[in-house]
Coordinates of C-alpha atoms in Angstrom, one line a residue:
X1 CA 19.1 -20.4 -16.9
X2 CA 21.8 -18.0 -18.2
X3 CA 23.8 -15.8 -15.8
X4 CA 22.1 -12.6 -17.0
X5 CA 18.7 -14.2 -16.4
X6 CA 19.7 -15.2 -12.9
X7 CA 20.8 -11.6 -12.3
X8 CA 17.4 -10.4 -13.3
X9 CA 15.6 -12.9 -11.1
X10 CA 17.8 -12.0 -8.1
X11 CA 17.2 -8.3 -8.6
X12 CA 13.5 -8.8 -8.8
X13 CA 13.5 -10.8 -5.6
X14 CA 15.5 -8.2 -3.8
X15 CA 13.3 -5.4 -5.0
X16 CA 10.2 -7.2 -3.9
X17 CA 11.4 -7.1 -0.3
X18 CA 10.7 -3.4 0.0
X19 CA 7.8 -3.2 -2.5
X20 CA 4.6 -2.4 -0.9
X21 CA 2.5 -4.6 -3.2
X22 CA 1.8 -8.2 -2.3
X23 CA 2.0 -10.9 -5.0
X24 CA 1.6 -14.7 -5.3
X25 CA 2.0 -16.8 -2.2
X26 CA 2.6 -13.8 -0.1
X27 CA -1.1 -13.0 -0.1
X28 CA -1.8 -16.3 1.7
X29 CA 1.0 -15.6 4.3
X30 CA -0.4 -12.1 4.8
X31 CA -3.9 -13.5 5.4
X32 CA -2.6 -15.5 8.4
X33 CA -1.0 -12.4 9.9
X34 CA -3.9 -10.0 9.5
X35 CA -5.7 -8.8 12.7
X36 CA -9.2 -10.1 12.9
X37 CA -10.8 -7.2 14.8
X38 CA -10.3 -3.5 15.4
X39 CA -9.0 -4.2 18.9
X40 CA -6.1 -6.2 17.3
X41 CA -5.1 -3.4 14.9
X42 CA -1.9 -1.6 15.7
X43 CA -1.6 2.1 14.8
X44 CA -4.1 4.2 12.8
X45 CA -5.7 5.3 16.1
X46 CA -8.0 8.0 14.7
X47 CA -9.3 5.8 11.8
X48 CA -9.9 2.9 14.3
X49 CA -11.9 5.1 16.6
X50 CA -13.9 6.7 13.8
X51 CA -14.6 3.3 12.1
X52 CA -15.5 1.7 15.4
X53 CA -18.2 4.3 16.0
X54 CA -19.6 3.8 12.5
X55 CA -19.9 0.1 13.0
X56 CA -21.3 0.2 16.5
X57 CA -24.0 2.7 15.5
X58 CA -24.9 0.4 12.6
X59 CA -25.1 -2.6 14.9
X60 CA -27.4 -0.8 17.3
X61 CA -29.7 0.3 14.4
X62 CA -29.5 -3.2 13.0
X63 CA -28.7 -1.7 9.5
X64 CA -25.8 -2.0 7.1
X65 CA -23.1 0.5 7.8
X66 CA -22.6 3.5 5.4
X67 CA -20.3 2.9 2.4
X68 CA -16.6 3.2 3.4
X69 CA -13.8 4.6 1.3
X70 CA -10.2 3.8 2.4
X71 CA -7.3 5.6 0.8
X72 CA -3.6 5.6 1.3
X73 CA -0.3 4.0 0.0
X74 CA -0.2 0.2 -0.5
X75 CA 0.6 -2.1 2.3
X76 CA -1.0 0.0 5.2
X77 CA -4.0 -2.2 5.8
X78 CA -6.9 -1.2 3.6
X79 CA -7.8 -4.8 2.7
X80 CA -7.4 -5.8 6.4
X81 CA -9.9 -3.1 7.5
X82 CA -12.4 -4.3 4.9
X83 CA -12.2 -7.8 6.3
X84 CA -12.5 -6.4 9.8
X85 CA -15.7 -4.5 8.8
X86 CA -17.3 -7.7 7.6
X87 CA -16.1 -9.6 10.7
X88 CA -17.4 -7.0 13.1
X89 CA -20.8 -6.9 11.3
X90 CA -20.9 -10.8 11.1
X91 CA -21.6 -10.7 7.4
X92 CA -19.9 -12.3 4.4
X93 CA -17.2 -10.3 2.5
X94 CA -17.2 -10.3 -1.3
X95 CA -13.9 -9.2 -2.9
X96 CA -13.2 -7.9 -6.3
X97 CA -11.0 -5.1 -7.9
X98 CA -11.5 -2.1 -10.1
X99 CA -9.5 -3.5 -13.1
X100 CA -11.6 -6.7 -13.0
X101 CA -14.9 -4.8 -13.5
X102 CA -14.5 -3.8 -17.2
X103 CA -18.2 -3.6 -18.1
X104 CA -21.4 -2.6 -16.4
X105 CA -22.5 -6.2 -16.8
X106 CA -19.7 -7.4 -14.6
X107 CA -20.8 -5.2 -11.8
X108 CA -24.5 -6.2 -12.3
X109 CA -23.5 -9.8 -12.0
X110 CA -21.7 -9.2 -8.7
X111 CA -24.5 -7.0 -7.2
X112 CA -27.2 -9.5 -8.2
X113 CA -25.6 -12.1 -6.0
X114 CA -25.5 -9.8 -2.9
X115 CA -27.5 -10.6 0.2
X116 CA -28.9 -8.3 2.9
X117 CA -26.0 -6.7 4.8
X118 CA -23.2 -8.1 2.7
X119 CA -19.9 -6.2 2.5
X120 CA -18.5 -5.7 -1.1
X121 CA -14.8 -4.8 -1.2
X122 CA -13.5 -3.2 -4.4
X123 CA -9.8 -2.8 -4.4
X124 CA -8.2 0.0 -6.6
X125 CA -11.7 1.3 -7.2
X126 CA -10.4 4.3 -9.1
X127 CA -9.5 1.9 -12.0
X128 CA -13.1 0.8 -12.5
X129 CA -14.6 1.3 -16.0
X130 CA -16.7 4.4 -16.5
X131 CA -20.0 2.5 -17.4
X132 CA -19.7 0.3 -14.3
X133 CA -18.9 3.4 -12.2
X134 CA -22.1 5.1 -13.4
X135 CA -24.1 2.0 -12.5
X136 CA -22.5 2.0 -9.1
X137 CA -23.9 5.4 -8.3
X138 CA -27.5 4.2 -8.3
X139 CA -26.6 0.9 -6.6
X140 CA -24.9 2.8 -3.7
X141 CA -27.6 5.4 -3.3
X142 CA -30.9 3.6 -4.2
X143 CA -29.9 0.0 -3.9
X144 CA -31.0 -0.8 -7.4
X145 CA -29.5 -1.0 -10.9
X146 CA -31.0 -0.9 -14.4
X147 CA -29.9 -3.8 -16.5
X148 CA -30.2 -3.0 -20.2
X149 CA -31.3 -6.0 -22.4
X150 CA -30.8 -5.7 -26.2
X151 CA -29.4 -2.9 -28.3
X152 CA -30.6 0.1 -30.2
X153 CA -34.3 1.1 -30.3
X154 CA -35.4 -2.3 -29.0
X155 CA -33.3 -2.2 -25.9
X156 CA -35.2 -2.6 -22.6
X157 CA -34.1 -1.5 -19.1
X158 CA -35.0 -3.9 -16.4
X159 CA -34.8 -2.5 -12.8
X160 CA -33.0 -4.9 -10.5
X161 CA -33.5 -4.4 -6.7
X162 CA -30.5 -5.0 -4.5
X163 CA -30.6 -5.7 -0.8
X164 CA -28.9 -3.0 1.4
X165 CA -25.2 -3.7 1.4
X166 CA -22.0 -1.9 2.4
X167 CA -19.4 -1.0 -0.3
X168 CA -15.9 -0.7 0.9
X169 CA -13.7 1.0 -1.7
X170 CA -9.9 1.1 -1.5
X171 CA -7.6 3.3 -3.5
X172 CA -4.0 4.3 -3.6
X173 CA -4.9 7.4 -5.7
X174 CA -7.9 9.1 -4.2
X175 CA -7.5 12.1 -6.5
X176 CA -8.5 10.0 -9.5
X177 CA -11.9 9.2 -8.0
X178 CA -14.6 11.3 -9.7
X179 CA -16.5 13.6 -7.3
X180 CA -19.9 11.9 -7.7
X181 CA -18.5 8.6 -6.6
X182 CA -16.5 10.0 -3.8
X183 CA -19.5 11.9 -2.4
X184 CA -21.5 8.7 -2.1
X185 CA -19.3 7.3 0.6
X186 CA -20.7 8.0 4.1
X187 CA -17.3 7.5 5.7
X188 CA -13.8 8.2 4.2
X189 CA -10.5 7.5 5.9
X190 CA -6.9 8.1 4.8
X191 CA -4.3 5.6 6.2
X192 CA -1.0 7.1 7.2
X193 CA 2.5 5.6 7.3
X194 CA 3.3 3.9 10.6
X195 CA 5.8 5.0 13.3
X196 CA 8.8 2.7 14.0
X197 CA 7.3 2.0 17.5
X198 CA 4.1 0.8 16.0
X199 CA 5.9 -1.4 13.5
X200 CA 7.9 -2.8 16.3
X201 CA 4.6 -4.0 17.9
X202 CA 3.5 -5.5 14.6
X203 CA 6.8 -7.3 14.2
X204 CA 6.4 -8.8 17.7
X205 CA 2.9 -9.9 17.0
X206 CA 3.8 -11.5 13.7
X207 CA 6.8 -13.2 15.2
X208 CA 4.5 -14.8 17.8
X209 CA 2.1 -16.0 15.1
X210 CA 5.1 -17.4 13.0
X211 CA 6.8 -18.9 16.0
X212 CA 9.9 -16.7 15.6
X213 CA 12.1 -16.0 18.6
X214 CA 13.5 -12.5 18.5
X215 CA 15.1 -10.0 20.8
X216 CA 13.9 -6.4 21.4
X217 CA 16.9 -5.0 19.5
X218 CA 16.3 -7.4 16.6
X219 CA 12.6 -6.4 16.4
X220 CA 13.4 -2.7 16.5
X221 CA 16.0 -3.0 13.8
X222 CA 13.5 -4.7 11.4
X223 CA 10.9 -2.1 12.2
X224 CA 13.2 0.8 11.6
X225 CA 14.0 -0.4 8.0
X226 CA 10.4 -1.2 7.1
X227 CA 9.6 2.2 5.4
X228 CA 6.6 2.8 7.6
X229 CA 4.7 -0.1 6.1
X230 CA 3.4 -3.2 8.0
X231 CA 3.5 -5.4 4.8
X232 CA 7.2 -4.7 4.4
X233 CA 7.9 -5.2 8.1
X234 CA 6.3 -8.7 7.9
X235 CA 8.2 -9.5 4.7
X236 CA 11.6 -8.5 6.2
X237 CA 10.8 -10.5 9.4
X238 CA 10.3 -13.6 7.3
X239 CA 13.6 -13.1 5.5
X240 CA 15.5 -12.4 8.7
X241 CA 13.9 -15.5 10.2
X242 CA 15.2 -17.6 7.3
X243 CA 18.7 -16.2 7.8
X244 CA 18.6 -16.9 11.5
X245 CA 17.5 -20.5 11.0
X246 CA 20.0 -21.3 8.3
X247 CA 23.1 -19.4 9.5
X248 CA 22.5 -19.1 13.2
X249 CA 20.6 -20.6 16.1
X250 CA 17.2 -19.4 15.0
X251 CA 17.0 -16.4 17.3
X252 CA 16.7 -13.0 15.6
X253 CA 19.1 -10.7 17.4
X254 CA 20.4 -7.3 16.4
X255 CA 23.5 -8.8 14.8
X256 CA 21.5 -11.3 12.9
X257 CA 19.1 -8.6 11.7
X258 CA 22.0 -6.5 10.6
X259 CA 23.7 -9.4 8.7
X260 CA 20.4 -10.6 7.1
X261 CA 19.3 -7.2 5.9
X262 CA 22.8 -6.4 4.6
X263 CA 22.6 -9.6 2.6
X264 CA 19.2 -8.6 1.1
X265 CA 20.6 -5.0 0.4
X266 CA 18.2 -3.1 2.7
X267 CA 20.2 -0.4 4.4
X268 CA 19.7 1.2 7.8
X269 CA 17.1 3.7 6.4
X270 CA 15.2 1.1 4.5
X271 CA 16.6 2.0 1.0
X272 CA 17.0 -0.9 -1.3
X273 CA 19.1 -1.4 -4.4
X274 CA 16.7 0.5 -6.7
X275 CA 16.5 3.5 -4.3
X276 CA 20.3 3.7 -4.0
X277 CA 20.6 3.3 -7.8
X278 CA 18.3 6.3 -8.4
X279 CA 20.3 8.4 -6.0
X280 CA 23.6 7.3 -7.3
X281 CA 22.8 8.0 -10.9
X282 CA 21.2 11.3 -10.0
X283 CA 24.2 12.5 -8.0
X284 CA 27.2 10.9 -9.7
X285 CA 26.1 11.0 -13.4
X286 CA 23.8 14.1 -13.5
X287 CA 25.4 16.2 -10.7
X288 CA 22.3 16.2 -8.6
X289 CA 19.9 17.2 -11.3
X290 CA 17.4 18.4 -12.4
X291 CA 16.7 15.3 -14.4
X292 CA 13.5 14.2 -16.1
X293 CA 11.9 11.0 -14.8
X294 CA 12.1 9.2 -18.1
X295 CA 15.8 9.9 -18.4
X296 CA 16.3 8.8 -14.8
X297 CA 14.4 5.6 -15.5
X298 CA 16.5 4.8 -18.5
X299 CA 19.7 5.5 -16.6
X300 CA 18.9 2.9 -13.9
X301 CA 17.5 0.4 -16.4
X302 CA 13.9 0.4 -15.1
X303 CA 10.5 1.3 -16.4
X304 CA 9.4 4.9 -15.8
X305 CA 6.4 3.6 -13.8
X306 CA 8.7 1.5 -11.5
X307 CA 10.8 4.5 -10.6
X308 CA 7.9 6.9 -10.3
X309 CA 5.6 4.6 -8.2
X310 CA 8.0 2.4 -6.2
X311 CA 11.2 4.3 -5.5
X312 CA 10.3 8.0 -5.8
X313 CA 7.5 8.3 -3.1
X314 CA 9.8 6.9 -0.4
X315 CA 12.8 9.0 -1.5
X316 CA 10.7 12.2 -1.6
X317 CA 9.0 11.4 1.8
X318 CA 12.4 10.9 3.4
X319 CA 14.0 14.1 2.0
X320 CA 16.4 12.5 -0.5
X321 CA 14.7 13.7 -3.6
X322 CA 12.7 16.8 -4.6
X323 CA 10.3 17.3 -7.5
X324 CA 10.8 20.5 -9.4
X325 CA 9.2 21.9 -12.6
X326 CA 12.4 21.1 -14.4
X327 CA 12.8 17.6 -13.1
X328 CA 14.1 15.5 -10.1
X329 CA 16.8 17.0 -7.9
X330 CA 18.9 15.3 -5.2
X331 CA 18.8 17.0 -1.8
X332 CA 21.8 17.4 0.6
X333 CA 20.6 14.3 2.4
X334 CA 21.0 12.2 -0.7
X335 CA 24.6 13.3 -1.1
X336 CA 25.4 12.6 2.5
X337 CA 23.7 9.2 2.4
X338 CA 26.0 8.2 -0.5
X339 CA 29.0 9.5 1.4
X340 CA 29.6 12.3 -1.1
X341 CA 30.5 16.0 -0.5
X342 CA 27.4 18.2 -0.6
X343 CA 27.5 20.7 -3.4
X344 CA 26.3 24.2 -3.0
X345 CA 23.3 23.7 -5.2
X346 CA 22.0 20.9 -2.9
X347 CA 22.5 22.9 0.2
X348 CA 20.6 25.8 -1.3
X349 CA 17.8 23.5 -2.3
X350 CA 17.5 22.3 1.3
X351 CA 17.4 25.9 2.5
X352 CA 14.6 26.7 0.0
X353 CA 12.6 23.7 1.0
X354 CA 13.0 24.6 4.7
X355 CA 12.0 28.2 4.0
X356 CA 8.9 27.1 2.1
X357 CA 7.8 24.7 4.9
X358 CA 8.2 27.5 7.5

Protein backbone atom coordinates (compact mmCIF):
# COMPACT_ATOMS: atom_id res chain seq x y z
CA UNK A 1 0.00 0.00 0.00
CA UNK A 2 1.39 3.40 -1.01
CA UNK A 3 2.17 6.10 1.56
CA UNK A 4 -0.72 8.33 0.44
CA UNK A 5 -3.14 5.38 0.74
CA UNK A 6 -1.86 4.70 4.25
CA UNK A 7 -2.50 8.34 5.15
CA UNK A 8 -6.11 8.05 3.93
CA UNK A 9 -6.69 4.85 5.95
CA UNK A 10 -5.16 6.42 9.07
CA UNK A 11 -7.28 9.57 8.68
CA UNK A 12 -10.47 7.53 8.25
CA UNK A 13 -9.64 5.54 11.39
CA UNK A 14 -9.02 8.65 13.47
CA UNK A 15 -12.18 10.29 12.17
CA UNK A 16 -14.23 7.19 13.04
CA UNK A 17 -13.28 7.55 16.71
CA UNK A 18 -15.57 10.54 17.12
CA UNK A 19 -18.14 9.65 14.46
CA UNK A 20 -21.51 8.91 15.98
CA UNK A 21 -22.34 6.18 13.46
CA UNK A 22 -21.39 2.54 14.09
CA UNK A 23 -19.91 0.39 11.33
CA UNK A 24 -18.62 -3.13 10.83
CA UNK A 25 -17.46 -5.13 13.83
CA UNK A 26 -18.29 -2.24 16.15
CA UNK A 27 -21.97 -3.19 15.99
CA UNK A 28 -21.21 -6.55 17.61
CA UNK A 29 -19.15 -4.89 20.35
CA UNK A 30 -21.91 -2.35 20.95
CA UNK A 31 -24.47 -5.15 21.30
CA UNK A 32 -22.53 -6.60 24.23
CA UNK A 33 -22.46 -3.21 25.98
CA UNK A 34 -26.11 -2.29 25.49
CA UNK A 35 -28.34 -2.18 28.59
CA UNK A 36 -31.00 -4.89 28.53
CA UNK A 37 -33.75 -3.14 30.52
CA UNK A 38 -34.96 0.37 31.29
CA UNK A 39 -33.52 0.12 34.79
CA UNK A 40 -30.03 -0.27 33.34
CA UNK A 41 -30.31 2.77 31.06
CA UNK A 42 -28.23 5.76 32.18
CA UNK A 43 -29.58 9.25 31.45
CA UNK A 44 -32.63 10.19 29.37
CA UNK A 45 -34.66 10.24 32.61
CA UNK A 46 -37.83 11.78 31.18
CA UNK A 47 -37.91 9.40 28.19
CA UNK A 48 -37.31 6.40 30.44
CA UNK A 49 -40.15 7.36 32.76
CA UNK A 50 -42.59 8.05 29.92
CA UNK A 51 -41.70 4.88 28.05
CA UNK A 52 -41.88 2.82 31.23
CA UNK A 53 -45.48 3.97 31.77
CA UNK A 54 -46.42 3.12 28.17
CA UNK A 55 -45.00 -0.40 28.47
CA UNK A 56 -46.43 -1.10 31.93
CA UNK A 57 -49.90 0.01 30.83
CA UNK A 58 -49.69 -2.26 27.78
CA UNK A 59 -48.64 -5.22 29.93
CA UNK A 60 -51.58 -4.69 32.27
CA UNK A 61 -54.01 -4.51 29.36
CA UNK A 62 -52.27 -7.51 27.76
CA UNK A 63 -52.05 -5.65 24.46
CA UNK A 64 -49.26 -4.51 22.20
CA UNK A 65 -47.94 -1.04 23.12
CA UNK A 66 -48.67 1.96 20.92
CA UNK A 67 -46.29 2.62 18.05
CA UNK A 68 -43.16 4.46 19.21
CA UNK A 69 -41.12 7.11 17.37
CA UNK A 70 -37.60 7.81 18.64
CA UNK A 71 -35.73 10.81 17.25
CA UNK A 72 -32.38 12.38 17.96
CA UNK A 73 -28.74 12.44 16.82
CA UNK A 74 -26.97 9.14 16.12
CA UNK A 75 -25.33 7.22 18.95
CA UNK A 76 -27.71 8.20 21.75
CA UNK A 77 -29.52 4.87 22.15
CA UNK A 78 -32.50 4.67 19.78
CA UNK A 79 -31.71 1.10 18.73
CA UNK A 80 -31.04 0.17 22.34
CA UNK A 81 -34.46 1.44 23.41
CA UNK A 82 -36.12 -0.56 20.62
CA UNK A 83 -34.42 -3.71 21.89
CA UNK A 84 -35.47 -2.87 25.44
CA UNK A 85 -39.10 -2.44 24.36
CA UNK A 86 -39.09 -5.95 22.89
CA UNK A 87 -37.32 -7.33 25.97
CA UNK A 88 -39.71 -5.65 28.41
CA UNK A 89 -42.71 -6.99 26.47
CA UNK A 90 -41.11 -10.46 26.12
CA UNK A 91 -41.65 -10.44 22.36
CA UNK A 92 -39.37 -10.95 19.35
CA UNK A 93 -37.72 -7.94 17.71
CA UNK A 94 -37.54 -7.68 13.94
CA UNK A 95 -35.03 -5.17 12.60
CA UNK A 96 -34.87 -3.39 9.26
CA UNK A 97 -34.09 0.09 7.94
CA UNK A 98 -35.79 2.70 5.82
CA UNK A 99 -33.29 2.52 2.91
CA UNK A 100 -33.79 -1.27 2.74
CA UNK A 101 -37.53 -0.89 2.09
CA UNK A 102 -37.48 0.35 -1.49
CA UNK A 103 -40.86 -1.05 -2.61
CA UNK A 104 -44.23 -1.64 -1.02
CA UNK A 105 -43.66 -5.34 -1.63
CA UNK A 106 -40.63 -5.28 0.66
CA UNK A 107 -42.76 -3.97 3.50
CA UNK A 108 -45.59 -6.40 2.74
CA UNK A 109 -43.13 -9.30 2.96
CA UNK A 110 -41.91 -8.11 6.37
CA UNK A 111 -45.41 -7.50 7.74
CA UNK A 112 -46.75 -10.84 6.52
CA UNK A 113 -44.26 -12.61 8.75
CA UNK A 114 -45.21 -10.72 11.91
CA UNK A 115 -46.78 -12.52 14.86
CA UNK A 116 -49.10 -11.16 17.52
CA UNK A 117 -47.29 -8.61 19.71
CA UNK A 118 -44.03 -8.55 17.72
CA UNK A 119 -41.93 -5.39 17.70
CA UNK A 120 -40.78 -4.10 14.31
CA UNK A 121 -37.85 -1.68 14.43
CA UNK A 122 -37.29 0.53 11.38
CA UNK A 123 -34.10 2.56 11.60
CA UNK A 124 -33.83 5.80 9.60
CA UNK A 125 -37.56 5.52 8.89
CA UNK A 126 -37.58 8.90 7.12
CA UNK A 127 -35.67 7.29 4.23
CA UNK A 128 -38.39 4.76 3.43
CA UNK A 129 -39.81 4.85 -0.10
CA UNK A 130 -43.09 6.69 -0.59
CA UNK A 131 -45.14 3.64 -1.76
CA UNK A 132 -44.01 1.64 1.28
CA UNK A 133 -44.72 4.61 3.51
CA UNK A 134 -48.30 4.84 2.27
CA UNK A 135 -48.79 1.11 2.85
CA UNK A 136 -47.46 1.56 6.38
CA UNK A 137 -50.24 4.03 7.21
CA UNK A 138 -52.92 1.34 6.94
CA UNK A 139 -50.74 -1.29 8.64
CA UNK A 140 -50.17 0.94 11.68
CA UNK A 141 -53.78 2.04 12.00
CA UNK A 142 -55.90 -0.92 10.86
CA UNK A 143 -53.37 -3.77 11.04
CA UNK A 144 -53.92 -4.75 7.44
CA UNK A 145 -52.44 -4.03 4.04
CA UNK A 146 -53.72 -4.38 0.49
CA UNK A 147 -51.37 -6.40 -1.70
CA UNK A 148 -51.85 -5.60 -5.39
CA UNK A 149 -51.51 -8.57 -7.75
CA UNK A 150 -50.98 -7.83 -11.43
CA UNK A 151 -50.88 -4.57 -13.34
CA UNK A 152 -53.26 -2.34 -15.24
CA UNK A 153 -57.02 -3.00 -15.49
CA UNK A 154 -56.58 -6.61 -14.41
CA UNK A 155 -54.83 -5.78 -11.14
CA UNK A 156 -56.42 -7.17 -8.01
CA UNK A 157 -56.04 -5.91 -4.44
CA UNK A 158 -55.92 -8.71 -1.88
CA UNK A 159 -56.42 -7.59 1.75
CA UNK A 160 -53.87 -9.06 4.14
CA UNK A 161 -54.68 -9.07 7.83
CA UNK A 162 -51.75 -8.44 10.20
CA UNK A 163 -51.67 -9.40 13.89
CA UNK A 164 -51.40 -6.39 16.24
CA UNK A 165 -47.77 -5.32 16.45
CA UNK A 166 -45.70 -2.39 17.68
CA UNK A 167 -43.71 -0.32 15.22
CA UNK A 168 -40.66 1.44 16.64
CA UNK A 169 -39.34 4.01 14.21
CA UNK A 170 -35.99 5.75 14.66
CA UNK A 171 -34.87 8.86 12.84
CA UNK A 172 -32.07 11.37 13.05
CA UNK A 173 -34.13 13.88 11.05
CA UNK A 174 -37.66 13.99 12.42
CA UNK A 175 -38.47 17.03 10.27
CA UNK A 176 -38.33 14.86 7.14
CA UNK A 177 -41.12 12.60 8.35
CA UNK A 178 -44.45 13.38 6.64
CA UNK A 179 -47.21 14.49 8.99
CA UNK A 180 -49.55 11.53 8.33
CA UNK A 181 -46.83 9.08 9.35
CA UNK A 182 -45.70 11.05 12.39
CA UNK A 183 -49.29 11.38 13.64
CA UNK A 184 -49.79 7.61 13.68
CA UNK A 185 -47.23 7.10 16.43
CA UNK A 186 -48.87 6.91 19.85
CA UNK A 187 -45.67 7.89 21.69
CA UNK A 188 -42.84 10.07 20.45
CA UNK A 189 -39.59 10.78 22.26
CA UNK A 190 -36.58 12.92 21.44
CA UNK A 191 -33.24 11.79 22.87
CA UNK A 192 -30.92 14.53 24.12
CA UNK A 193 -27.14 14.60 24.36
CA UNK A 194 -25.76 13.24 27.63
CA UNK A 195 -24.10 15.16 30.43
CA UNK A 196 -20.47 14.36 31.27
CA UNK A 197 -21.54 12.89 34.63
CA UNK A 198 -23.92 10.48 32.85
CA UNK A 199 -21.23 9.48 30.37
CA UNK A 200 -18.91 8.86 33.31
CA UNK A 201 -21.39 6.28 34.64
CA UNK A 202 -21.61 4.71 31.18
CA UNK A 203 -17.81 4.47 30.90
CA UNK A 204 -17.65 2.80 34.33
CA UNK A 205 -20.37 0.31 33.35
CA UNK A 206 -18.70 -0.52 30.03
CA UNK A 207 -15.30 -0.86 31.70
CA UNK A 208 -16.79 -3.45 34.05
CA UNK A 209 -18.25 -5.44 31.14
CA UNK A 210 -14.96 -5.25 29.20
CA UNK A 211 -12.80 -6.05 32.21
CA UNK A 212 -10.97 -2.72 32.06
CA UNK A 213 -9.45 -1.32 35.24
CA UNK A 214 -9.66 2.46 35.39
CA UNK A 215 -9.46 5.29 37.90
CA UNK A 216 -12.11 7.91 38.58
CA UNK A 217 -9.98 10.56 36.90
CA UNK A 218 -9.35 8.41 33.83
CA UNK A 219 -13.05 7.67 33.43
CA UNK A 220 -14.00 11.34 33.82
CA UNK A 221 -11.44 12.36 31.19
CA UNK A 222 -12.84 9.93 28.63
CA UNK A 223 -16.39 11.05 29.40
CA UNK A 224 -15.52 14.74 29.00
CA UNK A 225 -14.20 14.16 25.47
CA UNK A 226 -17.10 12.00 24.25
CA UNK A 227 -19.19 14.75 22.65
CA UNK A 228 -22.23 13.89 24.77
CA UNK A 229 -22.62 10.53 22.99
CA UNK A 230 -22.45 7.08 24.66
CA UNK A 231 -21.31 5.37 21.45
CA UNK A 232 -18.29 7.67 21.26
CA UNK A 233 -17.59 7.19 24.99
CA UNK A 234 -17.48 3.41 24.55
CA UNK A 235 -15.30 3.75 21.46
CA UNK A 236 -12.78 6.02 23.20
CA UNK A 237 -12.73 3.68 26.20
CA UNK A 238 -11.69 0.78 23.98
CA UNK A 239 -8.92 2.76 22.35
CA UNK A 240 -7.59 4.03 25.68
CA UNK A 241 -7.74 0.45 26.98
CA UNK A 242 -5.57 -0.66 24.04
CA UNK A 243 -3.05 2.07 24.81
CA UNK A 244 -2.97 1.15 28.51
CA UNK A 245 -2.41 -2.54 27.76
CA UNK A 246 0.35 -1.98 25.20
CA UNK A 247 2.26 0.99 26.64
CA UNK A 248 1.47 0.82 30.36
CA UNK A 249 0.31 -1.62 33.03
CA UNK A 250 -3.25 -1.90 31.75
CA UNK A 251 -4.81 0.57 34.19
CA UNK A 252 -6.56 3.58 32.63
CA UNK A 253 -5.40 6.57 34.66
CA UNK A 254 -5.69 10.29 33.94
CA UNK A 255 -2.19 10.41 32.44
CA UNK A 256 -2.83 7.34 30.31
CA UNK A 257 -6.14 8.78 29.06
CA UNK A 258 -4.40 12.06 28.21
CA UNK A 259 -1.62 10.30 26.29
CA UNK A 260 -3.93 7.92 24.45
CA UNK A 261 -6.41 10.58 23.37
CA UNK A 262 -3.57 12.86 22.29
CA UNK A 263 -2.27 10.01 20.12
CA UNK A 264 -5.70 9.59 18.55
CA UNK A 265 -5.97 13.38 18.09
CA UNK A 266 -9.05 13.91 20.25
CA UNK A 267 -8.52 17.13 22.18
CA UNK A 268 -9.78 18.18 25.61
CA UNK A 269 -13.13 19.34 24.23
CA UNK A 270 -13.69 16.30 22.04
CA UNK A 271 -12.69 17.94 18.75
CA UNK A 272 -10.97 15.61 16.30
CA UNK A 273 -8.78 16.26 13.27
CA UNK A 274 -11.70 17.14 10.97
CA UNK A 275 -13.24 19.55 13.48
CA UNK A 276 -9.97 21.39 13.95
CA UNK A 277 -9.30 21.41 10.21
CA UNK A 278 -12.66 23.10 9.60
CA UNK A 279 -11.96 25.74 12.25
CA UNK A 280 -8.38 26.24 11.07
CA UNK A 281 -9.37 26.77 7.46
CA UNK A 282 -12.26 29.02 8.43
CA UNK A 283 -10.11 31.24 10.65
CA UNK A 284 -6.69 31.24 9.00
CA UNK A 285 -7.61 31.04 5.31
CA UNK A 286 -10.95 32.83 5.21
CA UNK A 287 -10.56 35.26 8.10
CA UNK A 288 -13.42 33.77 10.07
CA UNK A 289 -15.97 33.78 7.23
CA UNK A 290 -18.66 33.90 6.10
CA UNK A 291 -17.87 30.89 3.88
CA UNK A 292 -20.22 28.62 1.94
CA UNK A 293 -20.36 25.00 3.09
CA UNK A 294 -19.23 23.70 -0.33
CA UNK A 295 -16.17 25.97 -0.33
CA UNK A 296 -15.38 24.94 3.23
CA UNK A 297 -15.62 21.25 2.32
CA UNK A 298 -13.28 21.64 -0.65
CA UNK A 299 -10.79 23.55 1.50
CA UNK A 300 -10.53 20.70 4.04
CA UNK A 301 -10.55 18.00 1.36
CA UNK A 302 -13.83 16.39 2.42
CA UNK A 303 -17.26 15.81 0.95
CA UNK A 304 -19.86 18.46 1.69
CA UNK A 305 -22.06 15.89 3.47
CA UNK A 306 -19.20 14.87 5.77
CA UNK A 307 -18.57 18.42 6.93
CA UNK A 308 -22.28 19.23 7.18
CA UNK A 309 -23.37 16.08 9.03
CA UNK A 310 -20.28 15.01 11.00
CA UNK A 311 -18.30 18.10 12.00
CA UNK A 312 -20.72 21.01 11.79
CA UNK A 313 -23.42 19.91 14.32
CA UNK A 314 -20.84 19.48 17.09
CA UNK A 315 -19.07 22.75 16.28
CA UNK A 316 -22.36 24.69 16.24
CA UNK A 317 -23.59 23.05 19.45
CA UNK A 318 -20.39 23.99 21.27
CA UNK A 319 -20.34 27.58 20.04
CA UNK A 320 -17.39 27.38 17.65
CA UNK A 321 -19.35 27.89 14.45
CA UNK A 322 -22.41 29.89 13.48
CA UNK A 323 -24.67 29.47 10.47
CA UNK A 324 -25.67 32.71 8.77
CA UNK A 325 -27.59 33.45 5.54
CA UNK A 326 -24.27 34.26 3.88
CA UNK A 327 -22.38 31.18 5.09
CA UNK A 328 -20.49 29.69 8.04
CA UNK A 329 -18.77 32.05 10.48
CA UNK A 330 -16.22 31.30 13.20
CA UNK A 331 -17.10 32.54 16.68
CA UNK A 332 -14.70 34.05 19.21
CA UNK A 333 -14.53 30.63 20.89
CA UNK A 334 -13.11 29.10 17.71
CA UNK A 335 -10.34 31.70 17.52
CA UNK A 336 -9.47 31.20 21.17
CA UNK A 337 -9.46 27.41 20.85
CA UNK A 338 -6.90 27.68 18.05
CA UNK A 339 -4.79 30.08 20.13
CA UNK A 340 -5.42 33.00 17.80
CA UNK A 341 -6.26 36.61 18.57
CA UNK A 342 -10.00 37.23 18.43
CA UNK A 343 -10.88 39.74 15.68
CA UNK A 344 -13.51 42.39 16.26
CA UNK A 345 -15.94 40.72 13.84
CA UNK A 346 -15.95 37.47 15.89
CA UNK A 347 -16.46 39.35 19.14
CA UNK A 348 -19.37 41.26 17.61
CA UNK A 349 -20.89 37.99 16.36
CA UNK A 350 -20.76 36.53 19.88
CA UNK A 351 -22.45 39.65 21.24
CA UNK A 352 -25.21 39.39 18.63
CA UNK A 353 -25.78 35.70 19.43
CA UNK A 354 -25.94 36.43 23.16
CA UNK A 355 -28.39 39.28 22.57
CA UNK A 356 -30.59 37.03 20.43
CA UNK A 357 -30.60 34.29 23.09
CA UNK A 358 -31.58 36.80 25.79
